[in-house]
Short mmCIF file of C-alpha atoms and ligand atoms in Angstrom, two decimals:
data_model
loop_
_atom_site.label_atom_id
_atom_site.label_comp_id
_atom_site.label_asym_id
_atom_site.label_seq_id
_atom_site.Cartn_x
_atom_site.Cartn_y
_atom_site.Cartn_z
CA UNK A 1 0.00 0.02 -0.11
CA UNK A 2 1.48 3.30 -0.92
CA UNK A 3 2.10 6.06 1.76
CA UNK A 4 -0.73 8.09 0.08
CA UNK A 5 -3.18 5.32 0.33
CA UNK A 6 -2.33 4.63 3.86
CA UNK A 7 -2.90 8.45 4.84
CA UNK A 8 -6.11 8.36 2.83
CA UNK A 9 -7.48 5.27 4.61
CA UNK A 10 -6.30 6.55 8.13
CA UNK A 11 -7.33 9.91 7.99
CA UNK A 12 -11.01 10.55 9.63
CA UNK A 13 -12.95 12.77 7.66
CA UNK A 14 -15.36 15.46 9.09
CA UNK A 15 -19.22 14.38 9.23
CA UNK A 16 -19.93 15.75 6.15
CA UNK A 17 -16.93 16.64 4.14
CA UNK A 18 -18.38 16.44 0.81
CA UNK A 19 -19.40 19.45 -1.20
CA UNK A 20 -22.92 19.61 -2.21
CA UNK A 21 -23.33 21.70 -5.37
CA UNK A 22 -26.76 23.33 -5.88
CA UNK A 23 -28.03 22.94 -9.61
CA UNK A 24 -30.77 24.97 -10.96
CA UNK A 25 -33.83 22.80 -11.23
CA UNK A 26 -33.83 20.94 -14.73
CA UNK A 27 -37.48 19.49 -15.12
CA UNK A 28 -38.24 17.18 -17.74
CA UNK A 29 -41.26 18.44 -19.79
CA UNK A 30 -44.52 16.95 -19.35
CA UNK A 31 -46.45 18.64 -22.09
CA UNK A 32 -45.39 16.34 -25.01
CA UNK A 33 -47.95 13.69 -24.46
CA UNK A 34 -51.48 13.33 -22.97
CA UNK A 35 -52.68 10.56 -20.69
CA UNK A 36 -56.31 9.39 -21.03
CA UNK A 37 -58.29 10.36 -17.87
CA UNK A 38 -59.32 6.68 -17.75
CA UNK A 39 -58.06 3.55 -18.88
CA UNK A 40 -60.21 0.20 -19.57
CA UNK A 41 -59.02 -3.33 -19.73
CA UNK A 42 -57.10 -4.31 -22.98
CA UNK A 43 -58.87 -7.56 -24.28
CA UNK A 44 -58.79 -8.92 -27.69
CA UNK A 45 -57.03 -6.01 -29.22
CA UNK A 46 -59.49 -3.37 -27.87
CA UNK A 47 -59.94 -1.46 -24.63
CA UNK A 48 -63.16 -2.69 -22.97
CA UNK A 49 -65.11 -1.42 -19.81
CA UNK A 50 -64.42 -3.97 -16.87
CA UNK A 51 -67.26 -6.22 -15.98
CA UNK A 52 -66.71 -5.12 -12.40
CA UNK A 53 -67.61 -1.48 -13.41
CA UNK A 54 -64.99 -0.44 -10.94
CA UNK A 55 -62.18 1.88 -11.73
CA UNK A 56 -59.36 2.97 -9.14
CA UNK A 57 -57.04 5.94 -9.00
CA UNK A 58 -53.46 5.65 -9.95
CA UNK A 59 -51.23 8.31 -8.51
CA UNK A 60 -47.84 10.06 -8.66
CA UNK A 61 -46.09 8.81 -5.38
CA UNK A 62 -44.15 12.13 -5.31
CA UNK A 63 -47.09 14.32 -5.26
CA UNK A 64 -50.06 12.22 -4.27
CA UNK A 65 -51.74 13.65 -7.24
CA UNK A 66 -54.11 11.32 -9.32
CA UNK A 67 -52.74 10.67 -12.86
CA UNK A 68 -55.55 8.49 -14.13
CA UNK A 69 -58.24 5.98 -13.40
CA UNK A 70 -57.76 2.53 -14.31
CA UNK A 71 -60.09 -0.38 -14.49
CA UNK A 72 -60.13 -3.13 -11.82
CA UNK A 73 -60.56 -6.49 -13.59
CA UNK A 74 -62.45 -9.19 -11.79
CA UNK A 75 -62.67 -12.89 -12.32
CA UNK A 76 -65.12 -12.56 -15.01
CA UNK A 77 -62.62 -10.10 -16.79
CA UNK A 78 -59.79 -12.33 -16.32
CA UNK A 79 -61.93 -15.07 -17.82
CA UNK A 80 -62.59 -13.08 -20.70
CA UNK A 81 -59.08 -12.10 -21.42
CA UNK A 82 -58.10 -16.05 -21.19
CA UNK A 83 -60.67 -16.99 -23.64
CA UNK A 84 -59.56 -14.28 -26.13
CA UNK A 85 -55.73 -15.46 -25.40
CA UNK A 86 -57.02 -19.09 -26.19
CA UNK A 87 -58.71 -18.14 -29.40
CA UNK A 88 -55.84 -16.13 -30.64
CA UNK A 89 -53.45 -18.97 -29.77
CA UNK A 90 -55.22 -21.61 -31.42
CA UNK A 91 -56.72 -19.68 -34.48
CA UNK A 92 -53.77 -17.20 -35.18
CA UNK A 93 -50.72 -16.95 -33.35
CA UNK A 94 -49.54 -20.53 -33.23
CA UNK A 95 -49.89 -20.81 -36.94
CA UNK A 96 -48.15 -17.51 -37.54
CA UNK A 97 -44.61 -18.19 -39.05
CA UNK A 98 -41.86 -17.53 -36.83
CA UNK A 99 -40.26 -14.90 -39.03
CA UNK A 100 -43.74 -13.27 -39.02
CA UNK A 101 -43.83 -13.17 -35.20
CA UNK A 102 -40.51 -11.70 -35.29
CA UNK A 103 -41.66 -8.77 -37.52
CA UNK A 104 -44.42 -7.96 -34.87
CA UNK A 105 -41.90 -8.12 -32.00
CA UNK A 106 -39.49 -6.05 -33.61
CA UNK A 107 -42.18 -3.39 -34.45
CA UNK A 108 -43.19 -3.07 -30.92
CA UNK A 109 -39.30 -2.63 -29.96
CA UNK A 110 -39.31 0.27 -32.61
CA UNK A 111 -42.51 1.87 -31.36
CA UNK A 112 -41.13 1.83 -27.62
CA UNK A 113 -37.98 3.82 -28.92
CA UNK A 114 -40.24 6.24 -30.75
CA UNK A 115 -42.14 7.04 -27.86
CA UNK A 116 -39.44 6.47 -25.45
CA UNK A 117 -39.63 10.21 -24.00
CA UNK A 118 -43.40 9.75 -23.20
CA UNK A 119 -42.82 6.38 -21.48
CA UNK A 120 -39.84 7.57 -19.43
CA UNK A 121 -42.04 10.56 -18.26
CA UNK A 122 -44.99 8.38 -17.20
CA UNK A 123 -42.76 5.68 -15.67
CA UNK A 124 -41.39 8.33 -13.43
CA UNK A 125 -44.59 10.12 -12.63
CA UNK A 126 -46.48 6.72 -11.88
CA UNK A 127 -43.60 5.15 -10.07
CA UNK A 128 -41.44 7.80 -8.47
CA UNK A 129 -38.08 6.77 -9.99
CA UNK A 130 -35.59 9.66 -11.19
CA UNK A 131 -36.05 10.41 -14.79
CA UNK A 132 -32.44 9.81 -15.62
CA UNK A 133 -33.17 5.96 -14.56
CA UNK A 134 -36.50 5.63 -16.49
CA UNK A 135 -34.85 7.34 -19.56
CA UNK A 136 -31.48 5.74 -19.51
CA UNK A 137 -32.30 2.39 -17.96
CA UNK A 138 -35.91 1.23 -17.96
CA UNK A 139 -36.96 2.18 -21.35
CA UNK A 140 -34.00 1.48 -23.45
CA UNK A 141 -33.72 -1.91 -21.71
CA UNK A 142 -37.70 -2.64 -22.30
CA UNK A 143 -37.00 -1.82 -26.05
CA UNK A 144 -33.62 -3.91 -26.02
CA UNK A 145 -35.64 -6.91 -24.80
CA UNK A 146 -38.14 -6.90 -27.54
CA UNK A 147 -35.12 -6.40 -30.17
CA UNK A 148 -33.18 -9.21 -28.76
CA UNK A 149 -36.10 -11.80 -28.52
CA UNK A 150 -37.42 -10.86 -32.03
CA UNK A 151 -34.10 -12.15 -33.12
CA UNK A 152 -34.80 -15.49 -31.63
CA UNK A 153 -38.45 -16.02 -32.97
CA UNK A 154 -37.26 -17.62 -36.18
CA UNK A 155 -34.31 -19.32 -34.73
CA UNK A 156 -35.74 -21.53 -31.79
CA UNK A 157 -34.19 -24.83 -33.53
CA UNK A 158 -30.84 -23.42 -32.64
CA UNK A 159 -31.90 -22.42 -29.07
CA UNK A 160 -32.76 -26.08 -28.72
CA UNK A 161 -30.70 -28.00 -31.06
CA UNK A 162 -31.97 -31.33 -32.00
CA UNK A 163 -35.41 -30.95 -30.38
CA UNK A 164 -38.86 -30.28 -31.38
CA UNK A 165 -39.89 -26.91 -30.25
CA UNK A 166 -43.46 -25.90 -29.58
CA UNK A 167 -45.22 -23.10 -27.68
CA UNK A 168 -46.77 -23.73 -24.28
CA UNK A 169 -50.11 -22.05 -25.05
CA UNK A 170 -51.68 -19.26 -22.81
CA UNK A 171 -49.37 -17.47 -20.36
CA UNK A 172 -50.52 -15.75 -17.45
CA UNK A 173 -47.90 -13.09 -16.30
CA UNK A 174 -48.02 -11.00 -13.27
CA UNK A 175 -45.45 -8.20 -12.55
CA UNK A 176 -44.39 -5.98 -9.75
CA UNK A 177 -44.17 -2.05 -9.56
CA UNK A 178 -40.26 -1.54 -9.40
CA UNK A 179 -39.50 -1.71 -13.10
CA UNK A 180 -43.13 -1.70 -14.51
CA UNK A 181 -42.41 -1.29 -18.27
CA UNK A 182 -39.21 -3.38 -18.24
CA UNK A 183 -40.90 -6.32 -16.20
CA UNK A 184 -43.68 -6.34 -18.87
CA UNK A 185 -40.96 -6.55 -21.55
CA UNK A 186 -39.19 -9.37 -19.78
CA UNK A 187 -42.34 -11.33 -19.47
CA UNK A 188 -43.90 -10.48 -22.98
CA UNK A 189 -40.82 -10.74 -25.28
CA UNK A 190 -39.78 -14.29 -24.79
CA UNK A 191 -43.30 -15.61 -24.78
CA UNK A 192 -44.11 -13.94 -28.11
CA UNK A 193 -41.12 -14.98 -29.68
CA UNK A 194 -41.81 -18.79 -28.83
CA UNK A 195 -45.46 -18.37 -30.01
CA UNK A 196 -47.69 -18.21 -27.02
CA UNK A 197 -50.41 -15.71 -26.23
CA UNK A 198 -50.58 -13.81 -23.08
CA UNK A 199 -52.72 -12.15 -20.22
CA UNK A 200 -50.42 -9.76 -18.39
CA UNK A 201 -51.60 -8.44 -15.00
CA UNK A 202 -49.60 -5.18 -14.14
CA UNK A 203 -48.92 -4.07 -10.55
CA UNK A 204 -51.90 -1.89 -8.80
CA UNK A 205 -49.66 1.17 -8.14
CA UNK A 206 -47.93 1.40 -11.62
CA UNK A 207 -50.25 0.20 -14.48
CA UNK A 208 -49.96 3.22 -16.72
CA UNK A 209 -47.06 2.33 -18.83
CA UNK A 210 -48.25 -1.18 -19.41
CA UNK A 211 -51.59 0.33 -20.73
CA UNK A 212 -49.61 2.74 -23.18
CA UNK A 213 -47.83 -0.37 -24.21
CA UNK A 214 -51.30 -1.74 -24.99
CA UNK A 215 -51.63 1.12 -27.38
CA UNK A 216 -48.30 0.44 -28.80
CA UNK A 217 -49.56 -3.12 -29.38
CA UNK A 218 -52.56 -1.94 -31.10
CA UNK A 219 -50.30 0.41 -33.53
CA UNK A 220 -48.14 -2.60 -34.10
CA UNK A 221 -51.21 -4.40 -35.48
CA UNK A 222 -50.52 -7.51 -33.37
CA UNK A 223 -53.47 -9.84 -34.02
CA UNK A 224 -56.14 -9.09 -31.47
CA UNK A 225 -56.04 -11.35 -28.22
CA UNK A 226 -52.11 -12.31 -28.75
CA UNK A 227 -51.51 -9.96 -25.81
CA UNK A 228 -54.26 -8.95 -23.17
CA UNK A 229 -53.74 -6.76 -20.20
CA UNK A 230 -55.95 -6.89 -17.18
CA UNK A 231 -55.22 -4.20 -14.37
CA UNK A 232 -56.24 -4.69 -10.80
CA UNK A 233 -54.81 -5.70 -7.70
CA UNK A 234 -53.78 -8.98 -5.80
CA UNK A 235 -57.46 -10.64 -6.36
CA UNK A 236 -57.06 -9.81 -10.22
CA UNK A 237 -53.86 -11.69 -10.10
CA UNK A 238 -55.00 -14.60 -7.95
CA UNK A 239 -58.02 -15.07 -10.34
CA UNK A 240 -55.58 -15.40 -13.19
CA UNK A 241 -53.54 -18.01 -11.40
CA UNK A 242 -56.65 -20.01 -10.61
CA UNK A 243 -57.89 -20.06 -14.12
CA UNK A 244 -58.15 -23.55 -15.59
CA UNK A 245 -57.18 -22.58 -19.25
CA UNK A 246 -53.91 -20.99 -18.17
CA UNK A 247 -50.82 -23.11 -19.13
CA UNK A 248 -48.17 -21.31 -17.64
CA UNK A 249 -47.74 -18.59 -14.73
CA UNK A 250 -44.90 -16.24 -14.70
CA UNK A 251 -44.73 -14.08 -11.56
CA UNK A 252 -42.20 -11.45 -10.10
CA UNK A 253 -42.93 -10.13 -6.78
CA UNK A 254 -42.92 -10.62 -3.07
CA UNK A 255 -41.70 -14.42 -1.76
CA UNK A 256 -45.02 -14.39 0.32
CA UNK A 257 -47.24 -14.10 -2.86
CA UNK A 258 -44.81 -16.38 -4.65
CA UNK A 259 -45.28 -19.26 -2.33
CA UNK A 260 -49.07 -18.70 -2.37
CA UNK A 261 -49.04 -19.12 -6.10
CA UNK A 262 -47.00 -21.95 -6.18
CA UNK A 263 -49.50 -23.68 -3.66
CA UNK A 264 -52.20 -22.61 -6.19
CA UNK A 265 -50.51 -24.03 -9.19
CA UNK A 266 -49.46 -27.39 -7.42
CA UNK A 267 -51.23 -30.44 -9.02
CA UNK A 268 -52.51 -28.50 -11.96
CA UNK A 269 -51.05 -28.40 -15.64
CA UNK A 270 -49.59 -25.10 -15.07
CA UNK A 271 -45.91 -24.45 -15.62
CA UNK A 272 -44.39 -21.81 -13.29
CA UNK A 273 -41.66 -19.66 -12.93
CA UNK A 274 -40.98 -17.22 -10.06
CA UNK A 275 -38.67 -14.17 -9.47
CA UNK A 276 -38.99 -13.34 -5.82
CA UNK A 277 -37.14 -11.54 -3.26
CA UNK A 278 -33.55 -11.01 -2.50
CA UNK A 279 -31.10 -9.86 0.32
CA UNK A 280 -27.86 -9.74 -1.77
CA UNK A 281 -24.33 -9.56 -0.47
CA UNK A 282 -22.01 -7.14 -2.05
CA UNK A 283 -18.55 -8.24 -0.72
CA UNK A 284 -15.67 -5.72 -0.63
CA UNK A 285 -12.08 -7.30 -0.20
CA UNK A 286 -9.22 -4.89 1.16
CA UNK A 287 -7.63 -4.93 -2.13
CA UNK A 288 -10.53 -3.51 -3.90
CA UNK A 289 -10.43 -0.15 -5.71
CA UNK A 290 -12.28 1.58 -2.99
CA UNK A 291 -13.74 4.73 -4.92
CA UNK A 292 -15.00 2.30 -7.64
CA UNK A 293 -16.56 0.25 -4.96
CA UNK A 294 -18.10 2.93 -3.21
CA UNK A 295 -19.94 3.93 -6.40
CA UNK A 296 -21.10 0.35 -6.84
CA UNK A 297 -22.20 0.18 -3.41
CA UNK A 298 -24.34 3.51 -3.89
CA UNK A 299 -25.68 2.10 -7.23
CA UNK A 300 -26.45 -1.16 -5.60
CA UNK A 301 -28.79 -0.03 -3.01
CA UNK A 302 -29.76 3.56 -3.65
CA UNK A 303 -30.50 3.05 -7.21
CA UNK A 304 -34.27 3.27 -7.87
CA UNK A 305 -34.82 3.82 -4.17
CA UNK A 306 -33.63 0.41 -3.43
CA UNK A 307 -36.72 -1.02 -4.87
CA UNK A 308 -34.59 -3.65 -6.63
CA UNK A 309 -35.03 -7.29 -6.03
CA UNK A 310 -31.21 -7.69 -6.55
CA UNK A 311 -30.15 -4.57 -4.71
CA UNK A 312 -26.89 -4.98 -2.67
CA UNK A 313 -28.54 -4.54 0.57
CA UNK A 314 -26.00 -6.27 2.86
CA UNK A 315 -22.55 -4.82 2.40
CA UNK A 316 -19.64 -6.93 3.69
CA UNK A 317 -16.65 -5.17 4.31
CA UNK A 318 -13.18 -6.87 5.11
CA UNK A 319 -12.46 -5.44 8.53
CA UNK A 320 -9.19 -3.77 7.75
CA UNK A 321 -11.04 -1.28 5.62
CA UNK A 322 -14.10 -0.80 7.54
CA UNK A 323 -13.05 2.61 8.67
CA UNK A 324 -12.30 4.25 5.31
CA UNK A 325 -15.32 2.39 3.65
CA UNK A 326 -17.69 3.77 6.06
CA UNK A 327 -16.31 7.25 6.02
CA UNK A 328 -16.29 7.32 2.29
CA UNK A 329 -19.81 5.98 2.15
CA UNK A 330 -21.17 8.46 4.55
CA UNK A 331 -19.55 11.27 2.49
CA UNK A 332 -20.96 9.89 -0.67
CA UNK A 333 -24.33 9.44 0.36
CA UNK A 334 -24.38 12.99 1.63
CA UNK A 335 -24.10 14.16 -1.93
CA UNK A 336 -27.10 12.13 -3.41
CA UNK A 337 -29.84 14.52 -4.48
CA UNK A 338 -33.19 13.26 -3.13
CA UNK A 339 -36.31 14.94 -4.58
CA UNK A 340 -38.50 15.58 -7.54
CA UNK A 341 -38.14 12.29 -9.71
CA UNK A 342 -38.71 14.62 -12.88
CA UNK A 343 -35.65 16.79 -12.20
CA UNK A 344 -32.79 15.37 -14.47
CA UNK A 345 -30.30 15.93 -11.37
CA UNK A 346 -32.05 13.81 -9.08
CA UNK A 347 -30.52 10.63 -7.75
CA UNK A 348 -33.08 9.28 -5.34
CA UNK A 349 -36.88 9.62 -6.05
CA UNK A 350 -40.01 8.83 -4.12
CA UNK A 351 -41.17 5.73 -2.66
CA UNK A 352 -43.28 3.82 -4.78
CA UNK A 353 -46.38 3.87 -2.27
CA UNK A 354 -47.47 4.59 1.31
CA UNK A 355 -47.44 0.70 2.23
CA UNK A 356 -44.06 0.34 0.85
CA UNK A 357 -42.75 3.35 2.95
CA UNK A 358 -44.47 2.07 5.99
CA UNK A 359 -42.68 -1.17 5.51
CA UNK A 360 -39.21 0.53 5.13
CA UNK A 361 -39.81 2.60 8.26
CA UNK A 362 -40.81 -0.45 10.39
CA UNK A 363 -37.80 -2.28 9.44
CA UNK A 364 -35.61 0.66 10.12
CA UNK A 365 -37.00 1.13 13.55
CA UNK A 366 -36.18 -2.52 14.21
CA UNK A 367 -32.78 -2.07 13.08
CA UNK A 368 -32.33 0.80 15.76
CA UNK A 369 -34.14 -1.38 18.36
CA UNK A 370 -31.97 -4.20 17.92
CA UNK A 371 -28.84 -1.97 18.51
CA UNK A 372 -27.40 -1.08 15.00
CA UNK A 373 -26.03 2.29 14.51
CA UNK A 374 -27.88 4.62 12.04
CA UNK A 375 -26.50 7.05 9.64
CA UNK A 376 -29.16 8.99 7.71
CA UNK A 377 -28.34 11.86 5.33
CA UNK A 378 -29.68 15.23 6.39
CA UNK A 379 -31.27 15.95 3.26
CA UNK A 380 -34.72 17.82 3.10
CA UNK A 381 -37.23 15.86 2.02
CA UNK A 382 -40.64 17.07 0.06
CA UNK A 383 -43.54 17.53 2.41
CA UNK A 384 -45.98 15.68 -0.19
CA UNK A 385 -45.43 12.25 -1.35
CA UNK A 386 -43.54 9.41 0.06
CA UNK A 387 -39.88 9.75 0.74
CA UNK A 388 -37.09 8.25 2.70
CA UNK A 389 -33.56 9.46 3.10
CA UNK A 390 -30.71 7.33 2.14
CA UNK A 391 -29.78 5.39 5.33
CA UNK A 392 -27.08 2.83 6.32
CA UNK A 393 -26.50 0.83 9.58
CA UNK A 394 -23.27 -0.09 10.85
CA UNK A 395 -22.73 -2.56 13.82
CA UNK A 396 -25.46 -4.91 12.37
CA UNK A 397 -25.47 -8.49 13.67
CA UNK A 398 -26.32 -11.43 11.26
CA UNK A 399 -29.32 -12.20 13.06
CA UNK A 400 -30.71 -8.66 12.95
CA UNK A 401 -34.05 -8.35 10.83
CA UNK A 402 -32.29 -5.64 8.79
CA UNK A 403 -29.63 -8.23 7.82
CA UNK A 404 -32.39 -11.12 7.13
CA UNK A 405 -35.34 -9.40 5.66
CA UNK A 406 -35.72 -7.59 2.38
CA UNK A 407 -36.31 -4.07 3.09
CA UNK A 408 -36.86 -3.06 -0.70
CA UNK A 409 -35.92 0.57 0.27
CA UNK A 410 -32.64 2.89 0.38
CA UNK A 411 -31.18 1.12 3.28
CA UNK A 412 -27.94 -0.62 3.57
CA UNK A 413 -26.94 -2.96 6.28
CA UNK A 414 -23.00 -2.74 6.84
CA UNK A 415 -21.37 -6.06 8.00
CA UNK A 416 -17.67 -7.19 8.17
CA UNK A 417 -15.67 -10.34 7.69
CA UNK A 418 -12.20 -11.37 8.05
CA UNK A 419 -11.49 -14.36 5.62
CA UNK A 420 -12.92 -15.16 2.19
CA UNK A 421 -14.57 -18.26 3.81
CA UNK A 422 -16.03 -15.99 6.49
CA UNK A 423 -17.44 -13.76 3.84
CA UNK A 424 -18.90 -16.85 1.95
CA UNK A 425 -20.51 -18.29 4.89
CA UNK A 426 -22.05 -15.10 6.14
CA UNK A 427 -23.17 -14.16 2.47
CA UNK A 428 -24.93 -17.39 1.91
CA UNK A 429 -26.53 -17.31 5.35
CA UNK A 430 -29.92 -16.17 3.99
CA UNK A 431 -33.03 -17.89 2.48
CA UNK A 432 -32.60 -15.80 -0.50
CA UNK A 433 -30.14 -16.17 -3.50
CA UNK A 434 -30.72 -13.78 -6.30
CA UNK A 435 -27.59 -11.86 -6.77
CA UNK A 436 -24.28 -10.93 -5.31
CA UNK A 437 -21.38 -8.39 -5.93
CA UNK A 438 -17.58 -9.17 -5.31
CA UNK A 439 -15.14 -6.39 -5.22
CA UNK A 440 -11.40 -7.44 -5.42
CA UNK A 441 -8.41 -6.84 -7.67
CA UNK A 442 -7.94 -10.62 -7.93
CA UNK A 443 -9.36 -12.39 -10.82
CA UNK A 444 -8.76 -15.90 -9.12
CA UNK A 445 -10.58 -14.78 -6.01
CA UNK A 446 -13.68 -13.49 -8.23
CA UNK A 447 -14.03 -16.92 -9.84
CA UNK A 448 -13.63 -18.66 -6.62
CA UNK A 449 -16.15 -16.65 -4.94
CA UNK A 450 -18.62 -16.82 -7.82
CA UNK A 451 -18.52 -20.40 -7.73
CA UNK A 452 -19.36 -20.67 -3.95
CA UNK A 453 -21.99 -17.91 -3.78
CA UNK A 454 -25.40 -19.35 -3.94
CA UNK A 455 -26.84 -16.68 -6.23
CA UNK A 456 -28.31 -16.57 -9.65
CA UNK A 457 -26.48 -13.33 -10.89
CA UNK A 458 -22.88 -12.45 -9.62
CA UNK A 459 -21.38 -9.10 -10.46
CA UNK A 460 -17.70 -8.46 -10.05
CA UNK A 461 -16.36 -4.98 -9.58
CA UNK A 462 -19.51 -3.63 -10.88
CA UNK A 463 -23.08 -3.73 -9.80
CA UNK A 464 -26.71 -3.92 -11.08
CA UNK A 465 -25.64 -4.27 -14.95
CA UNK A 466 -28.48 -5.68 -16.99
CA UNK A 467 -28.55 -6.73 -20.56
CA UNK A 468 -31.07 -8.78 -22.31
CA UNK A 469 -28.61 -11.58 -23.50
CA UNK A 470 -27.84 -12.53 -19.87
CA UNK A 471 -30.19 -14.84 -17.99
CA UNK A 472 -31.35 -13.56 -14.41
CA UNK A 473 -33.07 -15.62 -11.79
CA UNK A 474 -32.62 -16.93 -8.24
CA UNK A 475 -31.61 -19.91 -6.02
CA UNK A 476 -33.34 -20.88 -3.04
CA UNK A 477 -36.51 -18.54 -1.95
CA UNK A 478 -35.59 -16.22 -4.58
CA UNK A 479 -37.46 -18.38 -6.94
CA UNK A 480 -36.80 -20.65 -10.00
CA UNK A 481 -36.54 -20.09 -13.85
CA UNK A 482 -34.52 -17.63 -15.80
CA UNK A 483 -35.34 -14.62 -17.71
CA UNK A 484 -33.24 -13.16 -20.35
CA UNK A 485 -30.95 -14.79 -22.61
CA UNK A 486 -31.53 -18.08 -24.43
CA UNK A 487 -32.42 -19.51 -21.07
CA UNK A 488 -35.20 -17.13 -20.83
CA UNK A 489 -37.05 -18.83 -23.72
CA UNK A 490 -37.16 -22.34 -21.96
CA UNK A 491 -40.14 -21.45 -19.66
CA UNK A 492 -42.25 -20.80 -22.91
CA UNK A 493 -41.57 -23.90 -25.00
CA UNK A 494 -42.55 -27.48 -24.81
CA UNK A 495 -39.71 -29.74 -26.25
CA UNK A 496 -40.05 -33.29 -27.53
P1 NAI B 501 -46.67 -8.29 -4.15
O1 NAI B 501 -46.07 -9.66 -4.36
O2 NAI B 501 -47.95 -8.49 -3.47
O3 NAI B 501 -47.26 -7.86 -5.70
C1 NAI B 501 -46.75 -8.19 -7.09
C2 NAI B 501 -47.71 -8.43 -8.01
O4 NAI B 501 -48.37 -9.66 -7.58
C3 NAI B 501 -48.68 -7.26 -8.10
O5 NAI B 501 -49.06 -7.34 -9.49
C4 NAI B 501 -49.80 -7.74 -7.20
O6 NAI B 501 -50.93 -7.34 -7.63
C5 NAI B 501 -49.78 -9.27 -7.29
N1 NAI B 501 -50.63 -10.26 -6.53
C6 NAI B 501 -50.61 -9.76 -5.11
N2 NAI B 501 -51.25 -10.73 -4.51
C7 NAI B 501 -51.59 -11.76 -5.31
C8 NAI B 501 -52.04 -12.99 -5.35
N3 NAI B 501 -52.60 -13.46 -4.15
N4 NAI B 501 -52.08 -13.74 -6.48
C9 NAI B 501 -51.62 -13.29 -7.75
N5 NAI B 501 -51.11 -12.21 -7.70
C10 NAI B 501 -50.88 -11.29 -6.62
O7 NAI B 501 -45.80 -7.48 -3.69
P2 NAI B 501 -46.11 -6.00 -2.99
O8 NAI B 501 -47.14 -6.14 -1.97
O9 NAI B 501 -46.36 -4.79 -4.01
O10 NAI B 501 -44.47 -5.67 -2.09
C11 NAI B 501 -44.29 -6.27 -1.02
C12 NAI B 501 -42.93 -6.71 -1.03
O11 NAI B 501 -42.46 -7.67 -2.02
C13 NAI B 501 -41.79 -5.58 -1.17
O12 NAI B 501 -41.83 -4.66 -0.14
C14 NAI B 501 -40.73 -6.34 -1.63
O13 NAI B 501 -39.89 -6.78 -0.61
C15 NAI B 501 -41.24 -7.38 -2.52
N6 NAI B 501 -41.15 -7.32 -3.75
C16 NAI B 501 -40.54 -7.85 -4.63
C17 NAI B 501 -40.12 -7.51 -6.02
C18 NAI B 501 -39.25 -8.30 -6.96
O14 NAI B 501 -38.93 -7.74 -7.78
N7 NAI B 501 -38.78 -9.39 -6.45
C19 NAI B 501 -41.00 -6.60 -6.56
C20 NAI B 501 -42.09 -6.04 -5.72
C21 NAI B 501 -42.19 -6.34 -4.20
MG1 MG B 502 -48.59 -7.61 -1.78
#
């Protein structure tokens, strides 16, 4: 270690040595598109009023203002959508040639790109995430998924060599609120490429970009009934899971609901994939490039307000570098800009819902009660809407709730280790296994850790990087099945 590095590591910094530059507000415009005041269900290629005759208000969590009214589908509506999906499957989509299917998927991708600006603004207004994330991450990745799977549609015999490949049939897909359009893309694109038809159930707090996608699907001239979108809450999702004529269920969301769905699907013909929660370890060794690691830690947990199933929510720091890591972390989170998600300078936006905010608050109080030491930024938070200041805990015990349970908010638990074996043992000590991060200069150590970490995705010297070509999914209670890559086609095909 050079003298300079030693000094850097040992000099204690003042509580908030970082400089917070004030930028003039730079708000993304919202006048270049118009939302409907009310959205119906998208069934059989048309928007139709719900049988339930009920609509609910969907809000902007940063202001609590209503954005639109959205239909609440009931079991009858789900049945209508499944019947349309079945008809479209038997009469049209399974008979459509693979290269024709590809053209439709490609067209959807192009239309998402064309409407990217409006989609990004609406994603931010309905979900609370900073515009720079919806603009630079969510929407481009959603388009990329459709492009990628368009490419597979007429090459399935290369994806599964020496096998006969057939679609599964009607897929019921239930998605969460943390990446609304992106999760719709993850689910729809491989299913369409493989020749299935779909009933999609968006999350109740973030339905609007899925309904804009329904408009895109109409514009792309996809045959009616190939994609149906039924909005509503948990009961609507449960009706879809319970429907007899659904061949496959794909779910992303809480482990609790995932278990319930697994029970409901047991003993039926339904194929199932689940992508559930996480409590990812982000492991920093003493030889890691520290400033780069700090950026990765920040990105790993404060990105998208920590509403990320693969968030690096448990930071394991090698004991010898605990002091500089904690100091740098404290300085860096002091510079995060929390506030209006439509401002291009905002780093941390609004919490998605009041219920999620209450869950975060409750778990954070448990951390304080269990004796961990809390550090929270002193940024001022808006008075309306749902907000939580970036927070981390030191002195966290392995058995503390904040080290065990998914918080799904901008809250990091810092733990320590001495040897790689101890890091592995502690990192794997969780019911989850979705993702992990490793920070070290040593390539051999990266490989060794990656082999022994029980997680579906492992990032080395980076964090939260996504690509449509790369499979994503969990071990243990984080679920089963993979989305993305050639592996992402497997749940949507029957092989013989
Ligand atoms: P949730 O699991 O209840 O919701 C996810 C989706 O499932 C939504 O579309 C919802 O309407 C639907 N759903 C709810 N109950 C259902 C049922 N019985 N049958 C079928 N579908 C059902 O998640 P929630 O309540 O929004 O969040 C709770 C916690 O779950 C979060 O605090 C977070 O820890 C975790 N979560 C994990 C996600 C992930 O990406 N793995 C995404 C969202 C939440
Ligand atoms: Mg729930």
